[in-house]
Amino acid sequence: MARFVTVAAGQLGPIARSETRGEVVARLMALMRQAHANGCDLIVYPELALTTFFPRWYFEDQAEIDQFFEREMPGPETQALFDLARECGIGFYLGYAELTVEAGIVHRYNTSILVDRSGAIVAKYRKVHLPGHTEHEPWRKFQHLEKRYFEPGSGFGVTAAFGGVMGMAICNDRRWSETYRVMGLQGVEMVMIGYNTPVHNPPAPEHDDLSLFHNHLVMQAGAYQNATWVVAVAKAGVEDGHPLFGGSLIVDPNGEIVAEAKTEGDEVLVHPCDLDATTFGKTTIFDFARHRRIEHYGLI
Ligand code: ING
């Protein structure tokens, strides 16, 4: 028995601050066409895939910050991507900055959506682990103001789609084992993660050389320990002088990397992922019901 979802990791190269949403959507559509030509059912795009990684800058003026946010999804500039998806019968995960008004209050999230093959939004996730800092820290060569510009989301859900159990996370979430376990306990079979990760992390420069190792480590562990596929997609390359690392990859439920990006530009990785490959781990080594001893896990 096999349940294949042929997945494309749609890695983006840099998005300059001057680049328009129209130009970026054209790039996303080119990647989608390439994925479709390779028989994909789904393409996963990066975190904040419509704009440059703007939390690297400190802005005083909220109106200037809000230019990086989407008030509608799909909106006038993203509708073309949804139309192409429906035309091709291909679903997608898209990361973007979401501005929404709830009960008259404005909220701003670092968001991802899952769109099915009919072009319908079937799930929305808002980033829980916001890294960086809230105040302007001029000592840094660049800021990391996600804690200032976004509110944290409210948890990790899973969605029945593409014939399996699909989960979403964003960037820093991938470094926390809780992210995978909370979805693992809901039977997740594929975790999709977009990321924008600076090559340099000012508070820990000694970690710079370990960036790609850490990228592999956390997602191979998350996949293996929860018997799930992990598809992680970078926005990479140098954005207005600030380098982000690439390394988009697809990890199988045994923790093995089955595909990895070779460039720091727009690039499509394709892999036929058999969701039934998760069954072995979930019914033996990581049969949570049989083996976990939650009476000893109180601290977490
Ligand atoms: N970026 C980074 C990430 O977690 C970071 C933040 C960079 C953490 C370097 C640790 C080291 O991949 C985002 N956007 O979360």
mmCIF file of C-alpha atoms and ligand atoms in Angstrom:
data_model
loop_
_atom_site.group_PDB
_atom_site.id
_atom_site.type_symbol
_atom_site.label_atom_id
_atom_site.label_comp_id
_atom_site.label_asym_id
_atom_site.label_seq_id
_atom_site.Cartn_x
_atom_site.Cartn_y
_atom_site.Cartn_z
ATOM 1 C CA MET A 1 0.000 0.000 0.000
ATOM 2 C CA ALA A 2 1.350 3.457 -0.771
ATOM 3 C CA ARG A 3 -0.092 6.921 -0.439
ATOM 4 C CA PHE A 4 2.106 9.233 -2.519
ATOM 5 C CA VAL A 5 2.140 13.017 -2.325
ATOM 6 C CA THR A 6 4.669 14.326 -4.838
ATOM 7 C CA VAL A 7 6.038 17.408 -3.143
ATOM 8 C CA ALA A 8 8.051 20.336 -4.464
ATOM 9 C CA ALA A 9 10.185 22.438 -2.157
ATOM 10 C CA GLY A 10 9.959 25.835 -3.855
ATOM 11 C CA GLN A 11 13.034 27.633 -2.571
ATOM 12 C CA LEU A 12 13.268 31.379 -3.258
ATOM 13 C CA GLY A 13 16.444 33.353 -3.736
ATOM 14 C CA PRO A 14 16.669 36.838 -2.261
ATOM 15 C CA ILE A 15 13.790 39.339 -2.432
ATOM 16 C CA ALA A 16 15.137 42.891 -2.505
ATOM 17 C CA ARG A 17 13.207 45.522 -0.587
ATOM 18 C CA SER A 18 12.526 47.253 -3.921
ATOM 19 C CA GLU A 19 10.976 44.140 -5.479
ATOM 20 C CA THR A 20 7.196 44.404 -5.980
ATOM 21 C CA ARG A 21 4.718 41.715 -4.947
ATOM 22 C CA GLY A 22 3.884 41.296 -8.644
ATOM 23 C CA GLU A 23 7.506 40.452 -9.420
ATOM 24 C CA VAL A 24 7.667 38.012 -6.525
ATOM 25 C CA VAL A 25 4.371 36.320 -7.452
ATOM 26 C CA ALA A 26 5.723 35.858 -10.986
ATOM 27 C CA ARG A 27 8.701 33.992 -9.466
ATOM 28 C CA LEU A 28 6.385 31.879 -7.299
ATOM 29 C CA MET A 29 4.306 31.019 -10.384
ATOM 30 C CA ALA A 30 7.417 30.001 -12.346
ATOM 31 C CA LEU A 31 8.346 27.611 -9.521
ATOM 32 C CA MET A 32 4.763 26.279 -9.482
ATOM 33 C CA ARG A 33 4.854 25.615 -13.239
ATOM 34 C CA GLN A 34 8.150 23.744 -12.811
ATOM 35 C CA ALA A 35 6.618 21.708 -9.970
ATOM 36 C CA HIS A 36 3.568 20.970 -12.105
ATOM 37 C CA ALA A 37 5.773 19.873 -15.019
ATOM 38 C CA ASN A 38 7.336 17.408 -12.577
ATOM 39 C CA GLY A 39 3.968 15.948 -11.599
ATOM 40 C CA CYS A 40 3.798 17.544 -8.144
ATOM 41 C CA ASP A 41 0.639 17.627 -6.052
ATOM 42 C CA LEU A 42 1.915 20.312 -3.686
ATOM 43 C CA ILE A 43 4.581 23.024 -3.559
ATOM 44 C CA VAL A 44 5.921 24.445 -0.293
ATOM 45 C CA TYR A 45 7.147 28.067 -0.365
ATOM 46 C CA PRO A 46 9.259 29.869 2.276
ATOM 47 C CA GLU A 47 8.301 31.986 5.279
ATOM 48 C CA LEU A 48 7.399 35.636 4.411
ATOM 49 C CA ALA A 49 7.560 34.625 0.753
ATOM 50 C CA LEU A 50 6.051 37.843 -0.662
ATOM 51 C CA THR A 51 8.543 40.386 0.663
ATOM 52 C CA THR A 52 12.079 40.848 1.834
ATOM 53 C CA PHE A 53 12.802 39.784 5.436
ATOM 54 C CA PHE A 54 11.797 43.179 6.862
ATOM 55 C CA PRO A 55 12.302 42.349 10.604
ATOM 56 C CA ARG A 56 16.005 43.022 9.878
ATOM 57 C CA TRP A 57 15.181 46.762 9.996
ATOM 58 C CA TYR A 58 13.917 49.018 12.808
ATOM 59 C CA PHE A 59 11.027 51.215 11.679
ATOM 60 C CA GLU A 60 9.437 53.977 13.801
ATOM 61 C CA ASP A 61 6.439 54.414 11.519
ATOM 62 C CA GLN A 62 3.800 51.646 11.764
ATOM 63 C CA ALA A 63 2.474 52.622 8.320
ATOM 64 C CA GLU A 64 5.883 51.820 6.850
ATOM 65 C CA ILE A 65 5.927 48.425 8.606
ATOM 66 C CA ASP A 66 2.379 47.663 7.462
ATOM 67 C CA GLN A 67 3.443 47.967 3.812
ATOM 68 C CA PHE A 68 4.994 44.502 4.252
ATOM 69 C CA PHE A 69 1.698 42.966 5.417
ATOM 70 C CA GLU A 70 -1.211 41.397 3.504
ATOM 71 C CA ARG A 71 -4.725 42.466 4.508
ATOM 72 C CA GLU A 72 -6.408 39.979 2.195
ATOM 73 C CA MET A 73 -5.415 36.475 1.098
ATOM 74 C CA PRO A 74 -5.789 36.034 -1.788
ATOM 75 C CA GLY A 75 -5.442 39.738 -2.486
ATOM 76 C CA PRO A 76 -5.213 41.564 -5.825
ATOM 77 C CA GLU A 77 -1.526 40.653 -6.253
ATOM 78 C CA THR A 78 -1.721 37.053 -5.053
ATOM 79 C CA GLN A 79 -4.944 36.021 -6.843
ATOM 80 C CA ALA A 80 -2.898 34.983 -9.910
ATOM 81 C CA LEU A 81 -1.052 32.381 -7.828
ATOM 82 C CA PHE A 82 -4.324 30.887 -6.591
ATOM 83 C CA ASP A 83 -5.688 30.850 -10.147
ATOM 84 C CA LEU A 84 -2.612 29.043 -11.475
ATOM 85 C CA ALA A 85 -2.829 26.541 -8.612
ATOM 86 C CA ARG A 86 -6.429 25.699 -9.504
ATOM 87 C CA GLU A 87 -5.557 25.495 -13.208
ATOM 88 C CA CYS A 88 -2.659 23.104 -12.509
ATOM 89 C CA GLY A 89 -4.458 21.168 -9.760
ATOM 90 C CA ILE A 90 -1.536 21.779 -7.400
ATOM 91 C CA GLY A 91 -1.783 22.857 -3.746
ATOM 92 C CA PHE A 92 0.646 25.086 -1.892
ATOM 93 C CA TYR A 93 1.957 26.293 1.499
ATOM 94 C CA LEU A 94 2.648 30.035 1.491
ATOM 95 C CA GLY A 95 4.266 32.106 4.212
ATOM 96 C CA TYR A 96 3.370 35.793 4.491
ATOM 97 C CA ALA A 97 2.925 38.673 6.957
ATOM 98 C CA GLU A 98 -0.770 38.792 7.916
ATOM 99 C CA LEU A 99 -2.584 41.931 9.111
ATOM 100 C CA THR A 100 -6.074 41.168 10.331
ATOM 101 C CA VAL A 101 -8.742 43.069 12.296
ATOM 102 C CA GLU A 102 -10.567 40.997 14.937
ATOM 103 C CA ALA A 103 -13.320 42.667 17.011
ATOM 104 C CA GLY A 104 -11.986 46.043 15.912
ATOM 105 C CA ILE A 105 -8.431 45.290 17.030
ATOM 106 C CA VAL A 106 -5.548 45.054 14.539
ATOM 107 C CA HIS A 107 -3.408 41.916 14.832
ATOM 108 C CA ARG A 108 -0.178 41.157 12.967
ATOM 109 C CA TYR A 109 1.081 37.584 12.542
ATOM 110 C CA ASN A 110 3.863 35.723 10.783
ATOM 111 C CA THR A 111 1.482 33.368 8.977
ATOM 112 C CA SER A 112 1.372 30.386 6.654
ATOM 113 C CA ILE A 113 -1.600 28.933 4.796
ATOM 114 C CA LEU A 114 -2.217 25.573 3.177
ATOM 115 C CA VAL A 115 -4.150 25.737 -0.098
ATOM 116 C CA ASP A 116 -5.566 22.524 -1.551
ATOM 117 C CA ARG A 117 -5.617 21.487 -5.219
ATOM 118 C CA SER A 118 -8.920 23.261 -5.820
ATOM 119 C CA GLY A 119 -7.358 26.558 -4.698
ATOM 120 C CA ALA A 120 -9.212 26.641 -1.353
ATOM 121 C CA ILE A 121 -7.429 27.692 1.858
ATOM 122 C CA VAL A 122 -7.795 24.624 4.111
ATOM 123 C CA ALA A 123 -5.537 25.652 7.005
ATOM 124 C CA LYS A 124 -3.881 28.722 8.509
ATOM 125 C CA TYR A 125 -1.008 28.747 11.012
ATOM 126 C CA ARG A 126 0.494 31.681 12.899
ATOM 127 C CA LYS A 127 4.100 31.398 14.050
ATOM 128 C CA VAL A 128 4.408 30.504 17.727
ATOM 129 C CA HIS A 129 8.177 30.768 18.377
ATOM 130 C CA LEU A 130 9.073 34.357 17.442
ATOM 131 C CA PRO A 131 12.863 34.770 17.752
ATOM 132 C CA GLY A 132 14.892 37.945 18.101
ATOM 133 C CA HIS A 133 14.061 40.972 20.256
ATOM 134 C CA THR A 134 11.383 43.657 20.740
ATOM 135 C CA GLU A 135 13.424 46.852 21.110
ATOM 136 C CA HIS A 136 15.803 48.501 18.646
ATOM 137 C CA GLU A 137 19.307 47.225 19.419
ATOM 138 C CA PRO A 138 21.690 49.504 17.489
ATOM 139 C CA TRP A 139 24.713 47.376 18.470
ATOM 140 C CA ARG A 140 23.575 44.759 15.925
ATOM 141 C CA LYS A 141 24.687 44.998 12.262
ATOM 142 C CA PHE A 142 21.053 44.148 11.513
ATOM 143 C CA GLN A 143 17.955 43.776 13.693
ATOM 144 C CA HIS A 144 15.757 40.716 14.229
ATOM 145 C CA LEU A 145 12.500 42.375 15.319
ATOM 146 C CA GLU A 146 9.993 39.549 14.905
ATOM 147 C CA LYS A 147 9.013 39.892 18.575
ATOM 148 C CA ARG A 148 8.220 43.560 17.866
ATOM 149 C CA TYR A 149 6.377 43.268 14.553
ATOM 150 C CA PHE A 150 4.349 40.087 15.137
ATOM 151 C CA GLU A 151 2.099 38.581 17.795
ATOM 152 C CA PRO A 152 2.646 34.879 18.538
ATOM 153 C CA GLY A 153 0.123 32.414 17.170
ATOM 154 C CA SER A 154 -1.997 30.035 19.227
ATOM 155 C CA GLY A 155 -0.720 26.519 18.665
ATOM 156 C CA PHE A 156 0.068 23.685 16.270
ATOM 157 C CA GLY A 157 -2.840 21.973 14.493
ATOM 158 C CA VAL A 158 -2.989 19.368 11.758
ATOM 159 C CA THR A 159 -5.267 19.173 8.718
ATOM 160 C CA ALA A 160 -6.621 16.287 6.671
ATOM 161 C CA ALA A 161 -5.498 17.133 3.120
ATOM 162 C CA PHE A 162 -3.638 15.596 0.147
ATOM 163 C CA GLY A 163 -4.743 12.150 1.370
ATOM 164 C CA GLY A 164 -2.941 12.461 4.706
ATOM 165 C CA VAL A 165 -2.428 14.430 7.907
ATOM 166 C CA MET A 166 -0.606 17.699 7.160
ATOM 167 C CA GLY A 167 1.017 20.076 9.636
ATOM 168 C CA MET A 168 2.610 23.529 9.399
ATOM 169 C CA ALA A 169 5.319 25.399 11.276
ATOM 170 C CA ILE A 170 7.485 28.442 10.491
ATOM 171 C CA CYS A 171 11.239 28.946 10.769
ATOM 172 C CA ASN A 172 12.301 29.197 14.414
ATOM 173 C CA ASP A 173 9.527 26.693 15.306
ATOM 174 C CA ARG A 174 11.699 24.000 13.629
ATOM 175 C CA ARG A 175 14.324 24.353 16.376
ATOM 176 C CA TRP A 176 11.903 23.350 19.145
ATOM 177 C CA SER A 177 11.163 19.651 19.671
ATOM 178 C CA GLU A 178 7.721 20.593 21.074
ATOM 179 C CA THR A 179 6.665 21.790 17.613
ATOM 180 C CA TYR A 180 6.984 18.305 16.114
ATOM 181 C CA ARG A 181 5.710 16.377 19.161
ATOM 182 C CA VAL A 182 2.499 18.395 19.498
ATOM 183 C CA MET A 183 1.736 17.615 15.844
ATOM 184 C CA GLY A 184 3.101 14.073 16.212
ATOM 185 C CA LEU A 185 0.534 13.452 18.953
ATOM 186 C CA GLN A 186 -2.112 14.458 16.391
ATOM 187 C CA GLY A 187 -0.804 11.896 13.907
ATOM 188 C CA VAL A 188 0.995 14.302 11.562
ATOM 189 C CA GLU A 189 2.488 12.659 8.454
ATOM 190 C CA MET A 190 4.074 15.706 6.794
ATOM 191 C CA VAL A 191 5.293 18.908 8.488
ATOM 192 C CA MET A 192 5.795 21.851 6.099
ATOM 193 C CA ILE A 193 8.143 24.606 7.277
ATOM 194 C CA GLY A 194 9.123 27.818 5.490
ATOM 195 C CA TYR A 195 12.140 29.732 6.824
ATOM 196 C CA ASN A 196 14.278 32.873 6.425
ATOM 197 C CA THR A 197 17.455 32.341 8.431
ATOM 198 C CA PRO A 198 20.244 34.908 8.531
ATOM 199 C CA VAL A 199 23.714 33.419 8.099
ATOM 200 C CA HIS A 200 24.923 35.570 10.995
ATOM 201 C CA ASN A 201 23.301 35.477 14.415
ATOM 202 C CA PRO A 202 24.795 38.473 16.292
ATOM 203 C CA PRO A 203 24.192 37.126 19.826
ATOM 204 C CA ALA A 204 25.992 33.861 18.941
ATOM 205 C CA PRO A 205 28.569 34.439 16.185
ATOM 206 C CA GLU A 206 30.309 31.195 17.096
ATOM 207 C CA HIS A 207 27.231 29.359 15.788
ATOM 208 C CA ASP A 208 27.493 30.761 12.254
ATOM 209 C CA ASP A 209 29.623 27.849 11.045
ATOM 210 C CA LEU A 210 27.111 25.402 12.528
ATOM 211 C CA SER A 211 24.072 26.896 10.755
ATOM 212 C CA LEU A 212 23.555 24.148 8.203
ATOM 213 C CA PHE A 213 24.440 21.413 10.710
ATOM 214 C CA HIS A 214 21.797 22.771 13.096
ATOM 215 C CA ASN A 215 19.353 22.981 10.197
ATOM 216 C CA HIS A 216 19.818 19.282 9.479
ATOM 217 C CA LEU A 217 19.935 18.259 13.142
ATOM 218 C CA VAL A 218 16.624 19.704 14.292
ATOM 219 C CA MET A 219 14.598 18.548 11.301
ATOM 220 C CA GLN A 220 16.084 15.062 11.056
ATOM 221 C CA ALA A 221 15.368 14.633 14.770
ATOM 222 C CA GLY A 222 11.840 16.028 14.460
ATOM 223 C CA ALA A 223 11.053 13.746 11.530
ATOM 224 C CA TYR A 224 12.506 10.581 13.089
ATOM 225 C CA GLN A 225 11.118 11.102 16.627
ATOM 226 C CA ASN A 226 7.597 11.626 15.268
ATOM 227 C CA ALA A 227 7.730 9.343 12.222
ATOM 228 C CA THR A 228 6.781 12.164 9.871
ATOM 229 C CA TRP A 229 7.985 13.724 6.629
ATOM 230 C CA VAL A 230 9.473 17.214 6.986
ATOM 231 C CA VAL A 231 9.596 19.599 4.011
ATOM 232 C CA ALA A 232 11.558 22.769 4.820
ATOM 233 C CA VAL A 233 11.976 25.621 2.357
ATOM 234 C CA ALA A 234 14.314 28.618 2.561
ATOM 235 C CA LYS A 235 14.225 32.106 1.264
ATOM 236 C CA ALA A 236 17.994 32.268 0.624
ATOM 237 C CA GLY A 237 20.738 34.481 -0.719
ATOM 238 C CA VAL A 238 21.753 38.072 -0.062
ATOM 239 C CA GLU A 239 18.860 40.497 0.470
ATOM 240 C CA ASP A 240 20.117 44.096 0.267
ATOM 241 C CA GLY A 241 23.455 43.019 1.649
ATOM 242 C CA HIS A 242 22.133 40.632 4.292
ATOM 243 C CA PRO A 243 22.844 36.911 3.677
ATOM 244 C CA LEU A 244 20.232 34.238 4.403
ATOM 245 C CA PHE A 245 21.264 30.619 4.142
ATOM 246 C CA GLY A 246 19.588 28.067 1.854
ATOM 247 C CA GLY A 247 19.656 24.367 2.507
ATOM 248 C CA SER A 248 15.986 23.640 1.709
ATOM 249 C CA LEU A 249 15.442 19.949 2.285
ATOM 250 C CA ILE A 250 13.021 17.042 2.455
ATOM 251 C CA VAL A 251 13.459 14.551 5.309
ATOM 252 C CA ASP A 252 11.752 11.138 5.339
ATOM 253 C CA PRO A 253 10.065 9.569 8.409
ATOM 254 C CA ASN A 254 13.293 7.676 9.235
ATOM 255 C CA GLY A 255 15.149 10.993 9.525
ATOM 256 C CA GLU A 256 17.024 10.597 6.246
ATOM 257 C CA ILE A 257 17.475 13.649 3.978
ATOM 258 C CA VAL A 258 16.103 12.595 0.561
ATOM 259 C CA ALA A 259 16.542 15.954 -1.229
ATOM 260 C CA GLU A 260 18.521 19.139 -0.518
ATOM 261 C CA ALA A 261 18.886 22.435 -2.393
ATOM 262 C CA LYS A 262 22.167 23.043 -4.194
ATOM 263 C CA THR A 263 21.804 26.782 -4.821
ATOM 264 C CA GLU A 264 20.835 29.925 -2.921
ATOM 265 C CA GLY A 265 18.435 30.968 -5.659
ATOM 266 C CA ASP A 266 14.962 30.028 -6.913
ATOM 267 C CA GLU A 267 15.093 26.242 -7.041
ATOM 268 C CA VAL A 268 12.614 23.369 -7.032
ATOM 269 C CA LEU A 269 13.314 20.093 -5.221
ATOM 270 C CA VAL A 270 10.894 17.281 -6.103
ATOM 271 C CA HIS A 271 10.286 14.074 -4.163
ATOM 272 C CA PRO A 272 7.458 11.502 -4.238
ATOM 273 C CA CYS A 273 6.650 11.207 -0.518
ATOM 274 C CA ASP A 274 4.852 8.012 0.491
ATOM 275 C CA LEU A 275 2.772 8.947 3.530
ATOM 276 C CA ASP A 276 2.477 5.236 4.367
ATOM 277 C CA ALA A 277 6.210 5.313 5.112
ATOM 278 C CA THR A 278 5.208 6.939 8.422
ATOM 279 C CA THR A 279 3.282 3.854 9.586
ATOM 280 C CA PHE A 280 6.308 1.767 10.597
ATOM 281 C CA GLY A 281 7.635 4.347 13.078
ATOM 282 C CA LYS A 282 4.200 5.218 14.430
ATOM 283 C CA THR A 283 3.362 1.562 15.130
ATOM 284 C CA THR A 284 6.713 0.402 16.518
ATOM 285 C CA ILE A 285 9.470 2.575 17.988
ATOM 286 C CA PHE A 286 7.313 5.694 18.293
ATOM 287 C CA ASP A 287 3.973 4.131 19.116
ATOM 288 C CA PHE A 288 3.243 6.949 21.591
ATOM 289 C CA ALA A 289 0.309 5.185 23.281
ATOM 290 C CA ARG A 290 2.419 2.102 24.048
ATOM 291 C CA HIS A 291 5.776 3.630 24.909
ATOM 292 C CA ARG A 292 5.500 7.179 26.233
ATOM 293 C CA ARG A 293 5.567 7.595 30.020
ATOM 294 C CA ILE A 294 3.786 10.919 30.417
ATOM 295 C CA GLU A 295 3.725 10.596 34.227
ATOM 296 C CA HIS A 296 7.429 11.500 34.074
ATOM 297 C CA TYR A 297 7.079 14.443 31.693
ATOM 298 C CA GLY A 298 5.344 16.847 34.076
ATOM 299 C CA LEU A 299 8.029 19.540 33.782
ATOM 300 C CA ILE A 300 7.219 20.126 30.098
HETATM 301 N N1 ING B 1 14.995 33.033 11.768
HETATM 302 C C1 ING B 1 15.966 32.356 12.496
HETATM 303 C C2 ING B 1 15.678 30.892 12.726
HETATM 304 O O1 ING B 1 15.262 30.441 13.773
HETATM 305 C C3 ING B 1 17.652 32.446 14.151
HETATM 306 C C4 ING B 1 16.328 33.048 13.774
HETATM 307 C C5 ING B 1 18.754 32.670 13.360
HETATM 308 C C6 ING B 1 17.741 31.643 15.264
HETATM 309 C C7 ING B 1 20.014 32.093 13.711
HETATM 310 C C8 ING B 1 18.972 31.065 15.624
HETATM 311 C C9 ING B 1 20.087 31.275 14.843
HETATM 312 O O2 ING B 1 15.937 30.171 11.796
HETATM 313 C C10 ING B 1 13.644 33.069 11.880
HETATM 314 N N2 ING B 1 12.999 33.831 10.978
HETATM 315 O O3 ING B 1 13.040 32.470 12.766
#
